[in-house]
CSV table of C-alpha atoms in Angstrom, one decimal:
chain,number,residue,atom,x,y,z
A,1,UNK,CA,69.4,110.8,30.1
A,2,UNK,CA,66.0,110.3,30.1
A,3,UNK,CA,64.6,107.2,32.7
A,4,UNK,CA,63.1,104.4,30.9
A,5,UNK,CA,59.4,103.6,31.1
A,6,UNK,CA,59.6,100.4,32.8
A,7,UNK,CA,62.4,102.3,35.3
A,8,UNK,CA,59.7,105.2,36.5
A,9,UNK,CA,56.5,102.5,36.5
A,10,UNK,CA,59.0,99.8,38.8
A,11,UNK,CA,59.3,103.3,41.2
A,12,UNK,CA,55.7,104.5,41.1
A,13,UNK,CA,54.9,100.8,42.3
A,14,UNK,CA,57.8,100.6,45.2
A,15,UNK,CA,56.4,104.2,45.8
A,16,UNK,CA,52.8,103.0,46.5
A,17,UNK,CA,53.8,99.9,48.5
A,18,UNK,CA,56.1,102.6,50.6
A,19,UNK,CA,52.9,104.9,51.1
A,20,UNK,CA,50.5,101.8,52.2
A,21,UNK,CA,52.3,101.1,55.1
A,22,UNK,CA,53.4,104.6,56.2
A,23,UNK,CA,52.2,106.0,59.5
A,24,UNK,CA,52.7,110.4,59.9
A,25,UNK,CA,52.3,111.5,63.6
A,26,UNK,CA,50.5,114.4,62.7
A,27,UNK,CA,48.8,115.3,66.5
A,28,UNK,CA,50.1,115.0,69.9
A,29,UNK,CA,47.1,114.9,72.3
A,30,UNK,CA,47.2,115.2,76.1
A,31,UNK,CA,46.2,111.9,78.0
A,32,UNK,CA,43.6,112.4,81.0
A,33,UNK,CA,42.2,115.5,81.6
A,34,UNK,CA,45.1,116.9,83.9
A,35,UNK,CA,44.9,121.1,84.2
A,36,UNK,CA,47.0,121.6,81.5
A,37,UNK,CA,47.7,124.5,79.5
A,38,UNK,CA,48.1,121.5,76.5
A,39,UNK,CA,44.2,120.4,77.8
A,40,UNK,CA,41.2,121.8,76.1
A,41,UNK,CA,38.7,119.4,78.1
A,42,UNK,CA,37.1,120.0,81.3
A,43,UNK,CA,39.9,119.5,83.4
A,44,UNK,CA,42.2,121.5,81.5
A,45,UNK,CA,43.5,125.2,81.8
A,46,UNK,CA,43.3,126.7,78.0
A,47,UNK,CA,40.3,129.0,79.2
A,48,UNK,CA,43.3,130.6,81.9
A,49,UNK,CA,45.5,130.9,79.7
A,50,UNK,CA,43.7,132.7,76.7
A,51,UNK,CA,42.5,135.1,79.3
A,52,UNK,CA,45.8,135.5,80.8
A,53,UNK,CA,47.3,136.0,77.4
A,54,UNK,CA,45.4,139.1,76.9
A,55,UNK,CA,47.7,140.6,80.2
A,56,UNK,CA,50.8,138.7,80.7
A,57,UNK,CA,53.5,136.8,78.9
A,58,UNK,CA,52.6,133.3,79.2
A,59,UNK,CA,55.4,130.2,79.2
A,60,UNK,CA,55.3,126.7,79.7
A,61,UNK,CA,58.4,125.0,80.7
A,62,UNK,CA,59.3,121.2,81.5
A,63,UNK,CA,61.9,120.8,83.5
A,64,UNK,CA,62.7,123.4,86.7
A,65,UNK,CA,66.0,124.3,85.7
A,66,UNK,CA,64.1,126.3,82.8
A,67,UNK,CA,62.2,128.5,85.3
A,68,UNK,CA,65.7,130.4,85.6
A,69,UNK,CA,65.2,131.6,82.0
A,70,UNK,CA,62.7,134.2,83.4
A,71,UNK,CA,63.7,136.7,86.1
A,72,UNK,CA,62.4,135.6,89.4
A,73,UNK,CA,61.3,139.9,91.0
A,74,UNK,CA,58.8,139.5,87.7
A,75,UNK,CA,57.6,136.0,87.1
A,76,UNK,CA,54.9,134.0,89.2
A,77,UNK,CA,55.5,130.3,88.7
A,78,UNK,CA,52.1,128.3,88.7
A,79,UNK,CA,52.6,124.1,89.9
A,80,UNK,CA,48.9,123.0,89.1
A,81,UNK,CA,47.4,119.2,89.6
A,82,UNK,CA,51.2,118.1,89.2
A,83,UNK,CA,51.1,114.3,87.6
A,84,UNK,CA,54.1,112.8,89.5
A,85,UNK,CA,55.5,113.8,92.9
A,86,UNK,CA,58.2,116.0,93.1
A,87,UNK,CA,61.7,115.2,93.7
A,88,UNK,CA,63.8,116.7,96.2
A,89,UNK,CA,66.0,118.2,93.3
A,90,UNK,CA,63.1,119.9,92.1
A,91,UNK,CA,61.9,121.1,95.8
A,92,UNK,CA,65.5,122.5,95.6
A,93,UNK,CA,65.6,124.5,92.6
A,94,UNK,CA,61.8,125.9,93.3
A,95,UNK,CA,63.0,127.0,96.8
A,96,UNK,CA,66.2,129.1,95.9
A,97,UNK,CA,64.3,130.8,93.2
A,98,UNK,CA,61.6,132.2,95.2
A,99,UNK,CA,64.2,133.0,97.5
A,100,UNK,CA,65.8,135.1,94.8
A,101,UNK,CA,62.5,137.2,94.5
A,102,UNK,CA,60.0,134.4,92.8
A,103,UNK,CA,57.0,134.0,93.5
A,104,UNK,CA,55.4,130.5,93.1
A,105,UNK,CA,51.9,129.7,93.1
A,106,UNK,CA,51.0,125.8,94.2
A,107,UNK,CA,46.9,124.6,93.6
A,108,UNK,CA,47.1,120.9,94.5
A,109,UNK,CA,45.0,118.8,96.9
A,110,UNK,CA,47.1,115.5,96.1
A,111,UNK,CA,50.2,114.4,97.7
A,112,UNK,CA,52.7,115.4,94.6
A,113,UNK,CA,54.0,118.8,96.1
A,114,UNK,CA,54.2,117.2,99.3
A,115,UNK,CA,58.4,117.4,99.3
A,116,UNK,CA,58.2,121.1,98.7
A,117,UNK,CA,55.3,122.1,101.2
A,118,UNK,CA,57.5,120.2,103.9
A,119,UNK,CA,60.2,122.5,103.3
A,120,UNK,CA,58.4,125.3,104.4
A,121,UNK,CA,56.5,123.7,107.5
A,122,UNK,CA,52.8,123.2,105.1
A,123,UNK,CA,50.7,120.4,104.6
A,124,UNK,CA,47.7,119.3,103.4
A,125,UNK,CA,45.0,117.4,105.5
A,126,UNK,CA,41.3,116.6,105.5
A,127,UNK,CA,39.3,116.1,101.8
A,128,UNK,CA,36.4,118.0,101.5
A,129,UNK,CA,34.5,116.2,98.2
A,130,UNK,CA,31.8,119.2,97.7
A,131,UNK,CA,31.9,122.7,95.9
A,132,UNK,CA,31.8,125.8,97.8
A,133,UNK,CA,32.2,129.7,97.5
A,134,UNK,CA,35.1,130.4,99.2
A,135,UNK,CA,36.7,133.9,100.5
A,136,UNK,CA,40.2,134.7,99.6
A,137,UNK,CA,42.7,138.2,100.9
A,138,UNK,CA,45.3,139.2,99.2
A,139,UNK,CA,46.8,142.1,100.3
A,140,UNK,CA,44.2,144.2,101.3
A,141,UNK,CA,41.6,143.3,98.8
A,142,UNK,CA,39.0,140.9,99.0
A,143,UNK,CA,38.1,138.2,96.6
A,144,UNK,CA,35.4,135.4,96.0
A,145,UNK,CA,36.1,132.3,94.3
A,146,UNK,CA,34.7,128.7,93.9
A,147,UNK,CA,36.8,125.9,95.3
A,148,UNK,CA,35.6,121.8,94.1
A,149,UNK,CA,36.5,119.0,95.9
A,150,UNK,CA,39.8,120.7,98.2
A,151,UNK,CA,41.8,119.9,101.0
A,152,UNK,CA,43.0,122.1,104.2
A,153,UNK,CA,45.8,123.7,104.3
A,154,UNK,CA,48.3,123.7,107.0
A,155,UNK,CA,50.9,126.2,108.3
A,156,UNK,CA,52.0,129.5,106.6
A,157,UNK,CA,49.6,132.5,106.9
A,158,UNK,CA,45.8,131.9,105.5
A,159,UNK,CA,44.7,133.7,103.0
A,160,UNK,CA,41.4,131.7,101.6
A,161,UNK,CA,38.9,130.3,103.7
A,162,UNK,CA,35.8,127.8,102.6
A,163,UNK,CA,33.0,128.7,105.6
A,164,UNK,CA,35.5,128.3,109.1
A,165,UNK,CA,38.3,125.8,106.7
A,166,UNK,CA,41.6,127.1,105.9
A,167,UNK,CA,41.7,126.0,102.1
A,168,UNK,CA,45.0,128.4,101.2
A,169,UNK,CA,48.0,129.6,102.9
A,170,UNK,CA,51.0,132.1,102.1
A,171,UNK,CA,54.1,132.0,102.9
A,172,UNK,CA,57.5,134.7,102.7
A,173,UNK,CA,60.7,132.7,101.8
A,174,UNK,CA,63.6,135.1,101.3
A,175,UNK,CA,63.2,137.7,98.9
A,176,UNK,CA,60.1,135.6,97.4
A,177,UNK,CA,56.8,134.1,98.5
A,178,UNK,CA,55.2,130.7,98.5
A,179,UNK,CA,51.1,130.1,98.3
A,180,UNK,CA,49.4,127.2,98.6
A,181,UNK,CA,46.1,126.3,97.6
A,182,UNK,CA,44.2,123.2,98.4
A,183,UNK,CA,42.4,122.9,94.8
A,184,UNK,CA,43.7,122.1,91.6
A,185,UNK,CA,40.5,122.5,90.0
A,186,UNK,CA,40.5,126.1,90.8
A,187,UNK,CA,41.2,127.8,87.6
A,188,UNK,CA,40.1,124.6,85.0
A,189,UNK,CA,38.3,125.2,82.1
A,190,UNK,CA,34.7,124.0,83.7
A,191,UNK,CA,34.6,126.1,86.3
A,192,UNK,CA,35.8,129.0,84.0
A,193,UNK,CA,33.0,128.0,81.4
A,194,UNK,CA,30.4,128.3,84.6
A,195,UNK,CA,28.6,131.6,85.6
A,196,UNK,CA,31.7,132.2,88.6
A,197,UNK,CA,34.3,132.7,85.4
A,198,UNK,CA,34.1,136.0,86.5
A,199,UNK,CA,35.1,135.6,90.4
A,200,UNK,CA,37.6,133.1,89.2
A,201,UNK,CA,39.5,135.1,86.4
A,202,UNK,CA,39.7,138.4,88.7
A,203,UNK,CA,40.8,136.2,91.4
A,204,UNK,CA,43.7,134.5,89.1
A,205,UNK,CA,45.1,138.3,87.9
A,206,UNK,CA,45.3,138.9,91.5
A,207,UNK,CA,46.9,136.1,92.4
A,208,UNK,CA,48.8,135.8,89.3
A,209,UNK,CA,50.6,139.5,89.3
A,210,UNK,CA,53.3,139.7,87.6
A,211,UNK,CA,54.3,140.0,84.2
A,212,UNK,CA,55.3,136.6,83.2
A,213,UNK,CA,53.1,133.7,84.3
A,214,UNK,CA,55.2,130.3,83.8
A,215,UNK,CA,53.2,127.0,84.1
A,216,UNK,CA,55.2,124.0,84.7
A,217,UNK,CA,53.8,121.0,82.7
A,218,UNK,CA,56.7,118.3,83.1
A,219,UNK,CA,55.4,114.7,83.8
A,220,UNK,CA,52.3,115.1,81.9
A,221,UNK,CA,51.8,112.4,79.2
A,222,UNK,CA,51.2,112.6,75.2
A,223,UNK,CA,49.8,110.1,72.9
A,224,UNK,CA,50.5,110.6,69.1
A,225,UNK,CA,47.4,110.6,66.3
A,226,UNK,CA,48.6,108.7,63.6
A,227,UNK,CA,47.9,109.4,60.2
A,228,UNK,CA,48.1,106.3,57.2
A,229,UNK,CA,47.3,107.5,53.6
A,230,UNK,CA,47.0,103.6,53.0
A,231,UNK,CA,43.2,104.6,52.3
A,232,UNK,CA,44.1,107.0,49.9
A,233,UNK,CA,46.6,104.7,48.0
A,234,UNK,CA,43.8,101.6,47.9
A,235,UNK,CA,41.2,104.3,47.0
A,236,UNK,CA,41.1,103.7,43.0
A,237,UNK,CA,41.7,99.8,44.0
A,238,UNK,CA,38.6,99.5,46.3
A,239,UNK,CA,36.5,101.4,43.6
A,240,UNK,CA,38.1,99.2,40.7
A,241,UNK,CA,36.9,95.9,42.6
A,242,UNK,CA,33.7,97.3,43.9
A,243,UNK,CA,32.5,97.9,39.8
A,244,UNK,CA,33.6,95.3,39.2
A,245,UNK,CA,31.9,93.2,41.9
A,246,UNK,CA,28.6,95.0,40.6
A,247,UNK,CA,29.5,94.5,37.2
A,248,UNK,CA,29.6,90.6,37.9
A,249,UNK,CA,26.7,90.4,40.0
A,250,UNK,CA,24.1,91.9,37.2
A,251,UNK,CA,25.4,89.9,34.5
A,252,UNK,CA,25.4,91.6,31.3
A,253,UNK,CA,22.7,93.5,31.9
A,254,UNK,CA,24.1,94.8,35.1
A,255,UNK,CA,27.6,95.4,33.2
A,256,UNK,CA,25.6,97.6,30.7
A,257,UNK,CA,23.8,99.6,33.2
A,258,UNK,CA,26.4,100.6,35.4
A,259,UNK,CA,28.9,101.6,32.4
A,260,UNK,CA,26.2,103.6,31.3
A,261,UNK,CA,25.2,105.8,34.6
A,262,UNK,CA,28.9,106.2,35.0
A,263,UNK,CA,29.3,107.7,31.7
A,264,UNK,CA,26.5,109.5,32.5
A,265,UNK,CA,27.8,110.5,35.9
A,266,UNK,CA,31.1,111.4,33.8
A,267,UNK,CA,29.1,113.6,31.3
A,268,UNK,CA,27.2,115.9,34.4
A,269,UNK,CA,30.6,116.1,36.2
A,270,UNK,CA,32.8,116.9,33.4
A,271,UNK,CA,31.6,116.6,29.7
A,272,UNK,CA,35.9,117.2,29.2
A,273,UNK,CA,36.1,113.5,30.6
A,274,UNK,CA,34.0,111.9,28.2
A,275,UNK,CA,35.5,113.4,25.3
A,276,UNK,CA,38.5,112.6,26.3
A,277,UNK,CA,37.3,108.8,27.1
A,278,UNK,CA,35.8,108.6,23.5
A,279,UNK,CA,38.9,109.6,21.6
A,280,UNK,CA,40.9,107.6,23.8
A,281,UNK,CA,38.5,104.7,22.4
A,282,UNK,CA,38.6,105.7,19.3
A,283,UNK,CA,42.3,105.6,18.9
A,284,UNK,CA,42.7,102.4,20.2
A,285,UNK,CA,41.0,101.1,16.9
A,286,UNK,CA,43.8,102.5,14.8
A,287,UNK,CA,46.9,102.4,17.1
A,288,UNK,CA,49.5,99.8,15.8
A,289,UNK,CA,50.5,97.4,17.9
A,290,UNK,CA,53.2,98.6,21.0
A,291,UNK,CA,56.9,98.3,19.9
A,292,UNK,CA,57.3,97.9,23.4
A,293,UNK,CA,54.7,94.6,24.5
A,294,UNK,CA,58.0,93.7,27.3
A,295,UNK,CA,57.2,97.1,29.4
A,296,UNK,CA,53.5,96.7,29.3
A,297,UNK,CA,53.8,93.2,30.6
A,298,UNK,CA,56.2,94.8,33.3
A,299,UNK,CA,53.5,97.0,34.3
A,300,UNK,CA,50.8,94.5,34.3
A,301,UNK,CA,52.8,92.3,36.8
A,302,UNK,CA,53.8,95.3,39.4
A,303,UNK,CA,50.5,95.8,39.3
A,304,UNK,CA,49.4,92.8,40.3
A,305,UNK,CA,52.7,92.3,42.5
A,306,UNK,CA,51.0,95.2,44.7
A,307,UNK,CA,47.6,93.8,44.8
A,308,UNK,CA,48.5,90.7,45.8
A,309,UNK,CA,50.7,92.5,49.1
A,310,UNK,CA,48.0,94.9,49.8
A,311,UNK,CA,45.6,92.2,49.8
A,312,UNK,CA,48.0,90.3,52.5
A,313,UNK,CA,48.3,93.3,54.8
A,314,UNK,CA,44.7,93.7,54.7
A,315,UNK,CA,44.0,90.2,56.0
Protein backbone atom coordinates (compact mmCIF):
# COMPACT_ATOMS: atom_id res chain seq x y z
CA UNK A 1 0.00 0.00 0.00
CA UNK A 2 1.03 3.11 -1.17
CA UNK A 3 1.37 6.19 1.80
CA UNK A 4 -1.05 8.89 1.23
CA UNK A 5 0.02 12.36 0.32
CA UNK A 6 -0.96 14.08 3.30
CA UNK A 7 0.81 10.91 5.31
CA UNK A 8 4.47 11.59 3.59
CA UNK A 9 4.03 15.73 3.68
CA UNK A 10 2.87 15.31 7.78
CA UNK A 11 6.52 13.24 7.91
CA UNK A 12 8.67 15.49 5.71
CA UNK A 13 7.45 18.37 8.21
CA UNK A 14 8.10 16.23 11.67
CA UNK A 15 11.36 15.39 9.64
CA UNK A 16 12.44 19.11 9.25
CA UNK A 17 11.42 20.20 12.79
CA UNK A 18 13.64 16.82 13.95
CA UNK A 19 16.69 18.18 11.75
CA UNK A 20 16.42 22.02 13.19
CA UNK A 21 17.18 21.13 16.41
CA UNK A 22 19.69 18.25 15.92
CA UNK A 23 23.30 18.65 17.15
CA UNK A 24 26.08 15.76 15.34
CA UNK A 25 29.41 15.72 17.39
CA UNK A 26 31.40 15.48 14.38
CA UNK A 27 35.17 16.58 16.11
CA UNK A 28 36.69 15.93 19.30
CA UNK A 29 39.42 18.56 19.87
CA UNK A 30 42.06 18.52 22.58
CA UNK A 31 41.71 21.40 25.27
CA UNK A 32 45.00 23.46 26.21
CA UNK A 33 47.92 22.85 24.50
CA UNK A 34 49.15 19.84 26.61
CA UNK A 35 52.13 17.56 24.54
CA UNK A 36 49.82 15.45 23.23
CA UNK A 37 50.08 13.06 20.45
CA UNK A 38 46.04 14.23 19.97
CA UNK A 39 47.70 18.18 19.87
CA UNK A 40 48.63 19.66 16.61
CA UNK A 41 49.42 23.27 18.32
CA UNK A 42 52.59 24.42 19.75
CA UNK A 43 52.55 22.50 22.72
CA UNK A 44 51.66 19.39 21.23
CA UNK A 45 53.74 16.22 20.07
CA UNK A 46 52.19 15.29 16.41
CA UNK A 47 55.65 16.50 14.85
CA UNK A 48 57.29 13.31 17.27
CA UNK A 49 55.12 11.27 16.38
CA UNK A 50 54.99 11.52 12.50
CA UNK A 51 58.71 11.22 12.70
CA UNK A 52 58.70 8.46 14.99
CA UNK A 53 56.13 6.71 12.79
CA UNK A 54 58.55 6.39 10.04
CA UNK A 55 60.78 3.93 12.61
CA UNK A 56 58.67 2.51 15.26
CA UNK A 57 55.24 1.28 16.12
CA UNK A 58 53.55 4.00 17.82
CA UNK A 59 50.51 3.54 20.58
CA UNK A 60 48.66 5.60 22.70
CA UNK A 61 46.98 4.08 25.64
CA UNK A 62 44.75 5.54 28.56
CA UNK A 63 44.84 3.80 31.42
CA UNK A 64 48.34 1.86 32.74
CA UNK A 65 46.88 -1.36 32.89
CA UNK A 66 46.99 -1.16 28.96
CA UNK A 67 50.82 -0.74 28.87
CA UNK A 68 50.81 -4.66 29.56
CA UNK A 69 49.40 -5.12 26.05
CA UNK A 70 52.94 -4.51 24.71
CA UNK A 71 55.94 -6.64 25.76
CA UNK A 72 57.96 -4.69 28.33
CA UNK A 73 62.15 -6.08 26.74
CA UNK A 74 60.70 -4.05 23.48
CA UNK A 75 58.56 -1.09 24.32
CA UNK A 76 59.70 2.37 25.78
CA UNK A 77 56.85 3.94 27.64
CA UNK A 78 56.81 7.85 27.24
CA UNK A 79 54.83 9.93 30.49
CA UNK A 80 55.08 13.51 28.92
CA UNK A 81 53.58 16.95 30.64
CA UNK A 82 51.05 14.45 32.55
CA UNK A 83 47.67 16.63 33.23
CA UNK A 84 46.78 15.16 36.72
CA UNK A 85 49.12 13.61 39.29
CA UNK A 86 49.60 10.18 39.43
CA UNK A 87 48.10 7.82 41.80
CA UNK A 88 49.95 5.38 43.78
CA UNK A 89 48.15 2.54 41.74
CA UNK A 90 49.50 3.91 38.75
CA UNK A 91 53.17 4.37 40.36
CA UNK A 92 52.51 0.62 41.01
CA UNK A 93 51.76 -0.75 37.78
CA UNK A 94 54.63 1.60 36.00
CA UNK A 95 57.17 0.23 38.46
CA UNK A 96 56.64 -3.65 38.08
CA UNK A 97 56.71 -3.26 34.34
CA UNK A 98 59.97 -1.71 34.07
CA UNK A 99 60.99 -4.18 36.41
CA UNK A 100 59.90 -6.82 34.02
CA UNK A 101 62.30 -5.36 31.32
CA UNK A 102 60.43 -1.84 30.39
CA UNK A 103 61.78 0.87 29.84
CA UNK A 104 59.94 4.18 30.69
CA UNK A 105 60.80 7.56 29.69
CA UNK A 106 59.35 10.52 32.17
CA UNK A 107 59.80 14.54 30.66
CA UNK A 108 58.00 16.58 33.31
CA UNK A 109 59.14 19.63 35.26
CA UNK A 110 55.70 19.74 37.28
CA UNK A 111 54.77 17.92 40.33
CA UNK A 112 52.39 15.08 38.58
CA UNK A 113 55.07 12.24 38.48
CA UNK A 114 56.07 13.15 41.82
CA UNK A 115 54.53 9.65 43.42
CA UNK A 116 56.62 7.62 40.95
CA UNK A 117 60.01 9.56 41.10
CA UNK A 118 59.72 9.03 45.06
CA UNK A 119 59.74 5.48 44.55
CA UNK A 120 62.98 5.44 43.12
CA UNK A 121 64.76 8.06 45.46
CA UNK A 122 64.29 11.18 42.37
CA UNK A 123 63.01 14.53 42.52
CA UNK A 124 62.68 17.53 40.96
CA UNK A 125 63.99 20.97 42.38
CA UNK A 126 64.86 24.46 41.28
CA UNK A 127 62.90 26.20 37.96
CA UNK A 128 64.98 27.37 35.47
CA UNK A 129 62.39 29.77 33.21
CA UNK A 130 65.08 30.28 30.11
CA UNK A 131 66.01 28.09 26.99
CA UNK A 132 69.29 26.51 26.77
CA UNK A 133 71.46 23.95 24.70
CA UNK A 134 71.86 21.28 26.80
CA UNK A 135 74.36 17.97 26.62
CA UNK A 136 72.89 14.64 27.03
CA UNK A 137 74.94 10.71 27.17
CA UNK A 138 73.43 7.88 26.50
CA UNK A 139 75.43 5.01 26.41
CA UNK A 140 78.48 6.03 25.03
CA UNK A 141 77.27 8.57 22.57
CA UNK A 142 76.88 12.07 22.85
CA UNK A 143 73.91 14.11 22.04
CA UNK A 144 72.85 17.92 21.96
CA UNK A 145 69.41 19.04 22.58
CA UNK A 146 67.37 22.22 23.58
CA UNK A 147 65.74 22.20 26.98
CA UNK A 148 62.77 25.45 27.70
CA UNK A 149 61.90 26.40 30.90
CA UNK A 150 63.18 22.84 33.08
CA UNK A 151 63.75 21.91 36.43
CA UNK A 152 66.86 19.80 38.18
CA UNK A 153 66.81 16.63 38.60
CA UNK A 154 67.66 14.74 41.64
CA UNK A 155 69.06 11.28 42.41
CA UNK A 156 69.57 8.40 39.87
CA UNK A 157 72.62 8.68 37.54
CA UNK A 158 72.85 12.05 35.21
CA UNK A 159 72.77 11.77 31.91
CA UNK A 160 71.81 15.45 30.52
CA UNK A 161 73.30 18.47 31.83
CA UNK A 162 72.17 22.38 30.99
CA UNK A 163 75.82 24.30 31.56
CA UNK A 164 76.95 22.68 35.40
CA UNK A 165 72.67 21.69 36.10
CA UNK A 166 71.64 18.20 36.24
CA UNK A 167 68.37 18.55 34.03
CA UNK A 168 68.05 14.41 33.48
CA UNK A 169 68.78 11.35 35.34
CA UNK A 170 68.68 7.47 34.73
CA UNK A 171 67.84 5.01 36.71
CA UNK A 172 68.15 0.69 36.63
CA UNK A 173 65.05 -0.90 38.33
CA UNK A 174 65.07 -4.59 37.91
CA UNK A 175 65.33 -5.91 34.61
CA UNK A 176 64.21 -2.30 33.25
CA UNK A 177 65.24 1.37 33.50
CA UNK A 178 63.68 4.60 34.58
CA UNK A 179 64.83 8.29 32.96
CA UNK A 180 63.77 11.34 34.02
CA UNK A 181 63.89 14.47 32.31
CA UNK A 182 63.20 17.87 33.79
CA UNK A 183 61.30 19.27 30.47
CA UNK A 184 58.16 18.46 29.06
CA UNK A 185 58.58 20.77 26.31
CA UNK A 186 61.44 18.80 25.10
CA UNK A 187 60.10 17.02 22.11
CA UNK A 188 56.74 19.53 21.34
CA UNK A 189 55.94 20.54 18.09
CA UNK A 190 57.60 24.29 18.42
CA UNK A 191 60.76 23.30 19.29
CA UNK A 192 60.64 20.48 16.52
CA UNK A 193 59.35 23.26 13.96
CA UNK A 194 62.63 25.41 15.04
CA UNK A 195 66.14 25.03 13.29
CA UNK A 196 67.26 22.37 16.56
CA UNK A 197 64.47 19.76 14.98
CA UNK A 198 67.37 18.11 14.05
CA UNK A 199 69.29 17.78 17.52
CA UNK A 200 66.00 17.03 19.00
CA UNK A 201 64.64 14.18 16.67
CA UNK A 202 68.19 12.26 16.80
CA UNK A 203 68.09 12.77 20.35
CA UNK A 204 64.35 11.19 20.74
CA UNK A 205 65.52 7.85 18.49
CA UNK A 206 68.13 7.57 20.90
CA UNK A 207 66.33 7.88 23.72
CA UNK A 208 63.32 6.38 22.35
CA UNK A 209 65.00 2.80 21.22
CA UNK A 210 62.91 0.32 21.03
CA UNK A 211 60.42 -0.92 18.72
CA UNK A 212 57.30 0.20 20.17
CA UNK A 213 56.99 3.66 21.53
CA UNK A 214 53.66 3.90 23.82
CA UNK A 215 52.57 7.41 24.90
CA UNK A 216 50.27 7.59 27.77
CA UNK A 217 47.57 10.23 27.29
CA UNK A 218 45.02 9.41 30.16
CA UNK A 219 43.68 12.67 32.05
CA UNK A 220 43.86 14.79 29.11
CA UNK A 221 40.54 16.64 28.27
CA UNK A 222 38.29 16.70 24.93
CA UNK A 223 35.74 19.14 23.97
CA UNK A 224 33.23 18.03 21.17
CA UNK A 225 32.58 20.41 17.75
CA UNK A 226 29.14 20.32 17.23
CA UNK A 227 27.59 20.29 14.06
CA UNK A 228 23.48 21.72 13.57
CA UNK A 229 22.16 21.44 9.94
CA UNK A 230 19.39 23.90 11.37
CA UNK A 231 21.08 26.36 8.75
CA UNK A 232 20.64 24.17 6.08
CA UNK A 233 16.96 23.24 6.88
CA UNK A 234 16.01 27.30 7.26
CA UNK A 235 18.14 27.84 4.13
CA UNK A 236 15.13 28.02 1.43
CA UNK A 237 13.12 29.85 4.42
CA UNK A 238 15.65 32.74 4.98
CA UNK A 239 15.90 33.11 1.11
CA UNK A 240 11.91 32.95 0.78
CA UNK A 241 11.53 35.89 3.41
CA UNK A 242 14.58 37.82 2.29
CA UNK A 243 12.67 38.18 -1.59
CA UNK A 244 10.24 38.73 -0.24
CA UNK A 245 11.37 41.48 2.14
CA UNK A 246 12.95 43.08 -1.07
CA UNK A 247 10.03 42.45 -3.03
CA UNK A 248 7.96 44.59 -0.35
CA UNK A 249 10.35 47.27 0.07
CA UNK A 250 10.47 48.29 -3.87
CA UNK A 251 6.88 48.24 -4.37
CA UNK A 252 5.80 47.07 -7.63
CA UNK A 253 8.49 48.23 -9.30
CA UNK A 254 10.92 46.53 -7.03
CA UNK A 255 8.61 43.19 -7.22
CA UNK A 256 9.16 43.43 -11.11
CA UNK A 257 12.79 43.92 -10.97
CA UNK A 258 13.87 41.35 -8.80
CA UNK A 259 11.55 38.60 -10.50
CA UNK A 260 13.18 39.55 -13.50
CA UNK A 261 17.18 39.34 -12.62
CA UNK A 262 16.27 36.11 -10.97
CA UNK A 263 14.82 34.67 -13.99
CA UNK A 264 17.57 36.08 -15.56
CA UNK A 265 19.97 34.55 -12.99
CA UNK A 266 17.88 31.28 -13.66
CA UNK A 267 18.41 31.48 -17.51
CA UNK A 268 22.64 31.90 -17.15
CA UNK A 269 22.68 29.11 -14.51
CA UNK A 270 20.41 26.67 -16.10
CA UNK A 271 18.25 27.64 -19.21
CA UNK A 272 16.60 23.71 -18.07
CA UNK A 273 15.13 25.75 -15.05
CA UNK A 274 13.35 28.23 -16.83
CA UNK A 275 11.75 26.00 -19.20
CA UNK A 276 10.76 24.06 -16.75
CA UNK A 277 9.32 27.25 -14.62
CA UNK A 278 7.40 28.39 -17.87
CA UNK A 279 5.51 25.17 -18.55
CA UNK A 280 4.96 24.74 -14.94
CA UNK A 281 3.15 28.30 -15.54
CA UNK A 282 1.68 27.45 -18.31
CA UNK A 283 -0.15 24.45 -17.02
CA UNK A 284 -1.46 26.00 -14.19
CA UNK A 285 -3.89 27.95 -16.70
CA UNK A 286 -5.43 24.77 -17.81
CA UNK A 287 -5.14 22.40 -14.78
CA UNK A 288 -8.72 21.66 -13.31
CA UNK A 289 -9.23 22.35 -9.99
CA UNK A 290 -7.48 19.60 -7.25
CA UNK A 291 -9.80 16.72 -6.34
CA UNK A 292 -7.91 16.80 -3.36
CA UNK A 293 -8.25 20.89 -1.95
CA UNK A 294 -8.26 18.90 2.04
CA UNK A 295 -4.36 17.79 1.44
CA UNK A 296 -3.25 21.02 0.08
CA UNK A 297 -4.73 22.83 3.01
CA UNK A 298 -2.89 20.14 5.22
CA UNK A 299 0.25 21.20 3.59
CA UNK A 300 -0.30 24.78 3.84
CA UNK A 301 -0.80 24.59 7.62
CA UNK A 302 2.45 22.21 8.38
CA UNK A 303 4.02 24.62 6.66
CA UNK A 304 3.20 27.26 8.50
CA UNK A 305 3.04 24.98 11.81
CA UNK A 306 6.99 24.88 11.26
CA UNK A 307 7.57 28.48 10.64
CA UNK A 308 5.83 29.57 13.36
CA UNK A 309 8.35 26.94 15.78
CA UNK A 310 11.40 27.80 13.93
CA UNK A 311 10.62 31.35 14.37
CA UNK A 312 10.22 30.66 18.33
CA UNK A 313 13.57 28.78 18.63
CA UNK A 314 15.12 31.52 16.81
CA UNK A 315 14.10 34.16 19.26
Amino acid sequence: MIPSRALLISLLALWLVFLSVLQIPIVQSIVGDPPSVFNRGDGGLSELVSALTVFKKIKAVRNFDEIWQYDPSTSVLLLSGLDNPLRESDASIVLEWVESGGKVVVLDEYVAPRLLLEKVSVSLDSLTSSIALGECRLGSNRYQALFNVYREVLGGSPICWVQNTVVGVEVAIGRGVLLVLGDSSTFINEVLRSRYRHFQIVFALALLDRDTVVLYEGGRAFAEILFSPRGLVLLPYFIGRFAWYTILSGGLIGAAKTIFAGLILIAIVSPRWLTGLTKLAFSFKYRRRSARPSVDKLFRESVRVWIEWVNKIGK
